C-alpha cells in the first residue's frame, strides 16, 4: 500500500477531499502513475517527496510502503 | 469622451503650495496606459539627473492603472514612482487596496508631487481640486492613529495613503500604506514622503469611472467568482493566502533560513498557513476583487495583542521576519508585522537587514557593544520587537538597521560582503534564484533593485500541457523550460513574462487575478481593455506599453550612471546549497549567468552595457529621452 498525502490547497482537489489516499502497490509504480491514477493536474503540483526525500524525476519508482507527499505550485508571494 | 481613464493629471508643488492641472490627449494614454507607464514617464520628465532622493527636486508620482476603479476583477492597483532613497535608482512600487480607485473617483489618473512643505502637511484631493492641510497634529502618530484622525476629519469615504514614524524618520526602506493594510512596500518611498513633510495623501470623490461597456467588466468579475474553485492556484490564494508558500518552499528545500545560510527551517509548520488558522479572523480583498487573498489576524494577549485593523502577515513577512531570523513563533511574527505596519517599515528589507546584521554578529563584525546589549543571534525572539521600534525612530542600533543592508555593509567593510543579499541596494525577497533562475534574472535586471514580481516565476512553466504553460501560448511560448536552466529559452521566457508583468503594472492588474499566477486568461484581458476603453486594441499593443516601462526605467538608471556592472547577484547565490534536501546542489554558474544577461540585452535592444539603444527608443516612440545624455553618463 502506498499512502499519498495532499498538502495545502491540493487537498481540496483530491478524491473525496481527503488529506490522504491509500493506493494499492504494483510493480514499477512511478510518481507519474500515481498522479495519473489520482487524476491530479501535474501543473498544479510543485513539490513531491517520497519517504521524506525530494523527488525531481517523476518517473521515480515508489516502494511498497512508500509515503508520498504532494505540495502545490507556489508561483510567487507577497 | 474618456473611458477608463479620467483625462486629468495633477501636478503639486509642496514648496509653493501650488497645484497645476494637465489634460493629456488620448494618444498619451494609449501609449503609456497608466500605473507604471505614466509614473515612469513623469519620473523621467520631472526628476533631474543626479538629484537627492530626499531633496525637493525628487518627485513622487502616484498613478492609477488604466483599469483601476472599474468594476473589473483584480485591478485595484496603483504605482508610486520616483527616485528611490534605498537604491539611488528609479523606484517603482505597486499597491492594491482602495486608494487607486479613490484617486480615479476624485477625477485624477495621477498626481506628481515635488518640493518640500515648510511644515507637516497632508494633501486632500477631491473633484473640487487639491488642498494643502496642516498635519502638525498627526505628525509623529502611528498609522492607526493617523487613519482614525483623518477618517474623522475627511469622512469615512476618504481613502488615505500615509506614512508612520518610519517614513517621518526617513528609514531607507520606509513604505507607504493605504487603508492600513495595503502597501507600496518597496524602494523606500515612505522616506521620500517624510523628507517632503508630507504625512498623507487623502483622496475623496464620487465620480464614477466611465467605461465604454461596463457590463463586460462586471461579467468578468462574476466569471471569476463563479469559477474560482476550478482554479487551484486562485482558490488557494483565497483559502490559504500567500502564507501557503512557506511549507511548500520548506518541503522543496528552498526556504530562506538564517540569512539564507540554510534552506530548511525546522519550525516552518509553526508559522505556515495551517498554523495561521489559529489567529485568522477574516479574509479580505481589494476593490472589486472576488479572490480575497488578504489575511486578517487577531491575537488577544495583553502587550502582545495584534490589532486586526492592521492586516496580517503575508508569505514574504513570515519568511523574512520568521525563518530567515530563525524565529518560529507565529504570534510574535504577527505582532512584528503589526508594528512594522504601524511604523510603515517594509518587512522584507527590515527582516533581511536584521538577518544580515545577525550573520555579521556571528562573524564578530558587529559586537554587543555596537548593538547596545542586544544579542543578535538567530532565533532570539527577545530582540525583534525592540529593534523594529528602534529602527522606526532611528534610535540605538536601530539607526544602523534603518540604513538598509547595503549601506550598513559599507560601514562594516568588505568582510561583510558575503552575508549581503541585495541587488542595487534593495534586499532580496524570499525566493531563492538557485532553484528558479528566471527569478535571478528578475533580481539582477530589475532597474529598481531585487523584485520578485518583475516577471512570472519559473516553477509555473516546467510541465508541458499544464494550465500555466497553456496560458502563455499567446506569447508564443509552448515548450516548458527547466527551473535551473539559463539558456536563451529561459531568457526568452523571462523576457516575455517580464513585459507581460510590466503591462499588468500599467493596467493596474494584480498578478493574483491573471495568468500565469492565477486564472484570468489573456484573451479575456484584451477583451476587458477593449470593453473599458472602447479602443480596438491587441495584446501586442498592450505589451509594447509594458516594454516602454522596462526601457524607460533602464534609461533613467543610465542617466544616473548605472549599467551592466550593477546587474549583479549576491555572492551567496553562486555558492552550493548548504543544507536540506538539495544540499550540495550547485549555485548559479557565473559564466552562464553573465551570458544570459548578454542574451537579454540583445533581445531587449540594449547595448553591451545594458543601456537602451537609440533604435529601441525610436521603435517605442521614446525619442524624447535624451539618448546623448544617457550614453554620455555611461562612458
PDB file of C-alpha atoms in Angstrom, chain B residues 435-585:
ATOM      1  CA  UNK B 435      16.086  26.999  -7.854  1.00  0.00           C
ATOM      2  CA  UNK B 436      14.368  29.374 -10.248  1.00  0.00           C
ATOM      3  CA  UNK B 437      16.968  31.099 -12.339  1.00  0.00           C
ATOM      4  CA  UNK B 438      14.428  33.327 -14.064  1.00  0.00           C
ATOM      5  CA  UNK B 439      13.814  34.935 -10.690  1.00  0.00           C
ATOM      6  CA  UNK B 440      17.580  35.516 -10.558  1.00  0.00           C
ATOM      7  CA  UNK B 441      17.317  37.358 -13.864  1.00  0.00           C
ATOM      8  CA  UNK B 442      14.452  39.395 -12.405  1.00  0.00           C
ATOM      9  CA  UNK B 443      16.512  40.332  -9.372  1.00  0.00           C
ATOM     10  CA  UNK B 444      19.561  41.300 -11.392  1.00  0.00           C
ATOM     11  CA  UNK B 445      17.906  43.127 -14.263  1.00  0.00           C
ATOM     12  CA  UNK B 446      15.172  44.983 -12.380  1.00  0.00           C
ATOM     13  CA  UNK B 447      16.051  48.655 -12.657  1.00  0.00           C
ATOM     14  CA  UNK B 448      14.719  49.301  -9.150  1.00  0.00           C
ATOM     15  CA  UNK B 449      16.588  46.532  -7.336  1.00  0.00           C
ATOM     16  CA  UNK B 450      15.624  42.984  -6.427  1.00  0.00           C
ATOM     17  CA  UNK B 451      11.944  42.489  -7.211  1.00  0.00           C
ATOM     18  CA  UNK B 452      10.165  39.133  -7.332  1.00  0.00           C
ATOM     19  CA  UNK B 453       7.314  40.470  -9.425  1.00  0.00           C
ATOM     20  CA  UNK B 454       9.240  41.824 -12.402  1.00  0.00           C
ATOM     21  CA  UNK B 455       8.226  38.656 -14.296  1.00  0.00           C
ATOM     22  CA  UNK B 456       6.407  35.380 -13.666  1.00  0.00           C
ATOM     23  CA  UNK B 457       8.130  32.565 -11.770  1.00  0.00           C
ATOM     24  CA  UNK B 458       9.894  29.642 -13.448  1.00  0.00           C
ATOM     25  CA  UNK B 459       8.028  26.955 -11.487  1.00  0.00           C
ATOM     26  CA  UNK B 460       4.867  27.712 -13.430  1.00  0.00           C
ATOM     27  CA  UNK B 461       6.377  26.630 -16.717  1.00  0.00           C
ATOM     28  CA  UNK B 462       8.100  23.311 -16.177  1.00  0.00           C
ATOM     29  CA  UNK B 463       5.303  20.897 -17.127  1.00  0.00           C
ATOM     30  CA  UNK B 464       4.068  20.552 -20.678  1.00  0.00           C
ATOM     31  CA  UNK B 465       0.282  20.746 -21.101  1.00  0.00           C
ATOM     32  CA  UNK B 466      -0.181  22.323 -17.692  1.00  0.00           C
ATOM     33  CA  UNK B 467      -2.584  25.227 -17.205  1.00  0.00           C
ATOM     34  CA  UNK B 468       0.151  27.851 -16.678  1.00  0.00           C
ATOM     35  CA  UNK B 469       2.031  26.578 -19.746  1.00  0.00           C
ATOM     36  CA  UNK B 470      -1.080  26.846 -21.901  1.00  0.00           C
ATOM     37  CA  UNK B 471      -1.745  30.315 -20.523  1.00  0.00           C
ATOM     38  CA  UNK B 472       1.333  31.804 -22.202  1.00  0.00           C
ATOM     39  CA  UNK B 473       0.869  30.152 -25.578  1.00  0.00           C
ATOM     40  CA  UNK B 474      -0.437  33.525 -26.896  1.00  0.00           C
ATOM     41  CA  UNK B 475       3.071  34.861 -26.223  1.00  0.00           C
ATOM     42  CA  UNK B 476       4.499  32.174 -28.482  1.00  0.00           C
ATOM     43  CA  UNK B 477       5.943  30.080 -25.661  1.00  0.00           C
ATOM     44  CA  UNK B 478       4.755  26.487 -25.880  1.00  0.00           C
ATOM     45  CA  UNK B 479       7.626  24.407 -24.527  1.00  0.00           C
ATOM     46  CA  UNK B 480       8.484  24.018 -20.833  1.00  0.00           C
ATOM     47  CA  UNK B 481      11.856  25.159 -19.538  1.00  0.00           C
ATOM     48  CA  UNK B 482      13.736  23.650 -16.591  1.00  0.00           C
ATOM     49  CA  UNK B 483      13.730  25.786 -13.454  1.00  0.00           C
ATOM     50  CA  UNK B 484      17.538  25.774 -13.277  1.00  0.00           C
ATOM     51  CA  UNK B 485      18.133  26.406 -16.987  1.00  0.00           C
ATOM     52  CA  UNK B 486      19.892  29.614 -18.102  1.00  0.00           C
ATOM     53  CA  UNK B 487      19.772  29.111 -21.852  1.00  0.00           C
ATOM     54  CA  UNK B 488      18.344  31.532 -24.397  1.00  0.00           C
ATOM     55  CA  UNK B 489      14.986  29.744 -23.944  1.00  0.00           C
ATOM     56  CA  UNK B 490      14.951  30.705 -20.268  1.00  0.00           C
ATOM     57  CA  UNK B 491      15.939  34.284 -21.089  1.00  0.00           C
ATOM     58  CA  UNK B 492      13.111  34.496 -23.612  1.00  0.00           C
ATOM     59  CA  UNK B 493      10.652  33.087 -21.064  1.00  0.00           C
ATOM     60  CA  UNK B 494      11.826  35.666 -18.539  1.00  0.00           C
ATOM     61  CA  UNK B 495      11.783  38.500 -21.081  1.00  0.00           C
ATOM     62  CA  UNK B 496       8.284  37.876 -22.399  1.00  0.00           C
ATOM     63  CA  UNK B 497       6.751  37.378 -18.964  1.00  0.00           C
ATOM     64  CA  UNK B 498       8.641  40.473 -17.797  1.00  0.00           C
ATOM     65  CA  UNK B 499       6.946  42.543 -20.492  1.00  0.00           C
ATOM     66  CA  UNK B 500       3.636  40.912 -19.569  1.00  0.00           C
ATOM     67  CA  UNK B 501       4.097  41.830 -15.910  1.00  0.00           C
ATOM     68  CA  UNK B 502       5.106  45.413 -16.736  1.00  0.00           C
ATOM     69  CA  UNK B 503       1.946  45.623 -18.846  1.00  0.00           C
ATOM     70  CA  UNK B 504      -0.027  44.441 -15.812  1.00  0.00           C
ATOM     71  CA  UNK B 505       1.563  47.279 -13.817  1.00  0.00           C
ATOM     72  CA  UNK B 506       0.331  49.795 -16.394  1.00  0.00           C
ATOM     73  CA  UNK B 507      -3.209  48.435 -16.319  1.00  0.00           C
ATOM     74  CA  UNK B 508      -3.495  48.248 -12.523  1.00  0.00           C
ATOM     75  CA  UNK B 509      -3.698  44.474 -12.632  1.00  0.00           C
ATOM     76  CA  UNK B 510      -2.884  42.255  -9.668  1.00  0.00           C
ATOM     77  CA  UNK B 511      -0.853  39.168 -10.608  1.00  0.00           C
ATOM     78  CA  UNK B 512      -3.040  37.183  -8.236  1.00  0.00           C
ATOM     79  CA  UNK B 513      -6.002  37.577 -10.582  1.00  0.00           C
ATOM     80  CA  UNK B 514      -4.493  36.967 -14.004  1.00  0.00           C
ATOM     81  CA  UNK B 515      -2.314  34.356 -15.693  1.00  0.00           C
ATOM     82  CA  UNK B 516       0.023  32.693 -15.053  1.00  0.00           C
ATOM     83  CA  UNK B 517      -0.087  33.010 -11.270  1.00  0.00           C
ATOM     84  CA  UNK B 518      -3.865  32.969 -11.357  1.00  0.00           C
ATOM     85  CA  UNK B 519      -6.869  32.419 -13.581  1.00  0.00           C
ATOM     86  CA  UNK B 520      -7.931  35.212 -15.979  1.00  0.00           C
ATOM     87  CA  UNK B 521      -6.553  34.420 -19.452  1.00  0.00           C
ATOM     88  CA  UNK B 522      -5.021  36.887 -21.877  1.00  0.00           C
ATOM     89  CA  UNK B 523      -7.887  36.842 -24.388  1.00  0.00           C
ATOM     90  CA  UNK B 524     -10.322  37.861 -21.668  1.00  0.00           C
ATOM     91  CA  UNK B 525      -7.898  40.577 -20.554  1.00  0.00           C
ATOM     92  CA  UNK B 526      -7.612  42.105 -24.017  1.00  0.00           C
ATOM     93  CA  UNK B 527     -11.396  41.966 -24.325  1.00  0.00           C
ATOM     94  CA  UNK B 528     -11.655  43.714 -20.977  1.00  0.00           C
ATOM     95  CA  UNK B 529      -9.372  46.573 -22.058  1.00  0.00           C
ATOM     96  CA  UNK B 530     -11.431  46.979 -25.224  1.00  0.00           C
ATOM     97  CA  UNK B 531     -14.672  46.999 -23.248  1.00  0.00           C
ATOM     98  CA  UNK B 532     -13.432  49.520 -20.700  1.00  0.00           C
ATOM     99  CA  UNK B 533     -11.771  51.936 -23.154  1.00  0.00           C
ATOM    100  CA  UNK B 534     -13.699  51.435 -26.360  1.00  0.00           C
ATOM    101  CA  UNK B 535     -10.367  51.028 -28.159  1.00  0.00           C
ATOM    102  CA  UNK B 536      -9.757  48.332 -30.727  1.00  0.00           C
ATOM    103  CA  UNK B 537      -6.520  47.011 -29.299  1.00  0.00           C
ATOM    104  CA  UNK B 538      -4.366  43.879 -29.122  1.00  0.00           C
ATOM    105  CA  UNK B 539      -2.056  42.019 -26.774  1.00  0.00           C
ATOM    106  CA  UNK B 540       0.830  43.295 -28.915  1.00  0.00           C
ATOM    107  CA  UNK B 541      -0.076  46.951 -28.404  1.00  0.00           C
ATOM    108  CA  UNK B 542      -0.583  46.483 -24.669  1.00  0.00           C
ATOM    109  CA  UNK B 543       2.681  44.610 -24.184  1.00  0.00           C
ATOM    110  CA  UNK B 544       4.511  47.371 -26.027  1.00  0.00           C
ATOM    111  CA  UNK B 545       3.363  49.684 -23.247  1.00  0.00           C
ATOM    112  CA  UNK B 546       4.881  47.227 -20.778  1.00  0.00           C
ATOM    113  CA  UNK B 547       8.103  47.287 -22.755  1.00  0.00           C
ATOM    114  CA  UNK B 548       8.141  51.090 -22.565  1.00  0.00           C
ATOM    115  CA  UNK B 549       8.143  50.841 -18.770  1.00  0.00           C
ATOM    116  CA  UNK B 550      11.094  48.478 -18.784  1.00  0.00           C
ATOM    117  CA  UNK B 551      13.076  50.609 -21.229  1.00  0.00           C
ATOM    118  CA  UNK B 552      12.242  53.949 -19.571  1.00  0.00           C
ATOM    119  CA  UNK B 553      13.369  52.588 -16.209  1.00  0.00           C
ATOM    120  CA  UNK B 554      16.682  51.443 -17.670  1.00  0.00           C
ATOM    121  CA  UNK B 555      17.069  54.834 -19.368  1.00  0.00           C
ATOM    122  CA  UNK B 556      16.522  56.609 -16.045  1.00  0.00           C
ATOM    123  CA  UNK B 557      19.226  54.464 -14.472  1.00  0.00           C
ATOM    124  CA  UNK B 558      21.606  55.016 -17.382  1.00  0.00           C
ATOM    125  CA  UNK B 559      21.255  58.740 -16.766  1.00  0.00           C
ATOM    126  CA  UNK B 560      22.335  58.044 -13.166  1.00  0.00           C
ATOM    127  CA  UNK B 561      25.408  56.138 -14.366  1.00  0.00           C
ATOM    128  CA  UNK B 562      24.109  52.610 -13.798  1.00  0.00           C
ATOM    129  CA  UNK B 563      24.684  49.836 -16.300  1.00  0.00           C
ATOM    130  CA  UNK B 564      25.649  46.158 -16.542  1.00  0.00           C
ATOM    131  CA  UNK B 565      28.074  46.467 -13.640  1.00  0.00           C
ATOM    132  CA  UNK B 566      25.045  46.929 -11.391  1.00  0.00           C
ATOM    133  CA  UNK B 567      23.124  43.898 -12.683  1.00  0.00           C
ATOM    134  CA  UNK B 568      24.806  41.633 -10.158  1.00  0.00           C
ATOM    135  CA  UNK B 569      23.529  38.871  -7.934  1.00  0.00           C
ATOM    136  CA  UNK B 570      24.814  38.459  -4.360  1.00  0.00           C
ATOM    137  CA  UNK B 571      27.808  36.164  -3.859  1.00  0.00           C
ATOM    138  CA  UNK B 572      25.834  33.590  -1.848  1.00  0.00           C
ATOM    139  CA  UNK B 573      23.739  32.665  -4.862  1.00  0.00           C
ATOM    140  CA  UNK B 574      26.832  31.427  -6.674  1.00  0.00           C
ATOM    141  CA  UNK B 575      27.608  29.034  -3.810  1.00  0.00           C
ATOM    142  CA  UNK B 576      26.470  25.433  -3.339  1.00  0.00           C
ATOM    143  CA  UNK B 577      23.341  24.786  -1.315  1.00  0.00           C
ATOM    144  CA  UNK B 578      24.426  24.227   2.281  1.00  0.00           C
ATOM    145  CA  UNK B 579      21.581  22.189   3.761  1.00  0.00           C
ATOM    146  CA  UNK B 580      18.251  20.455   3.282  1.00  0.00           C
ATOM    147  CA  UNK B 581      17.119  18.037   0.590  1.00  0.00           C
ATOM    148  CA  UNK B 582      19.023  19.960  -2.080  1.00  0.00           C
ATOM    149  CA  UNK B 583      22.274  20.064  -0.085  1.00  0.00           C
ATOM    150  CA  UNK B 584      25.250  20.123  -2.410  1.00  0.00           C
ATOM    151  CA  UNK B 585      23.273  21.354  -5.421  1.00  0.00           C
TER     152      UNK B 585
END
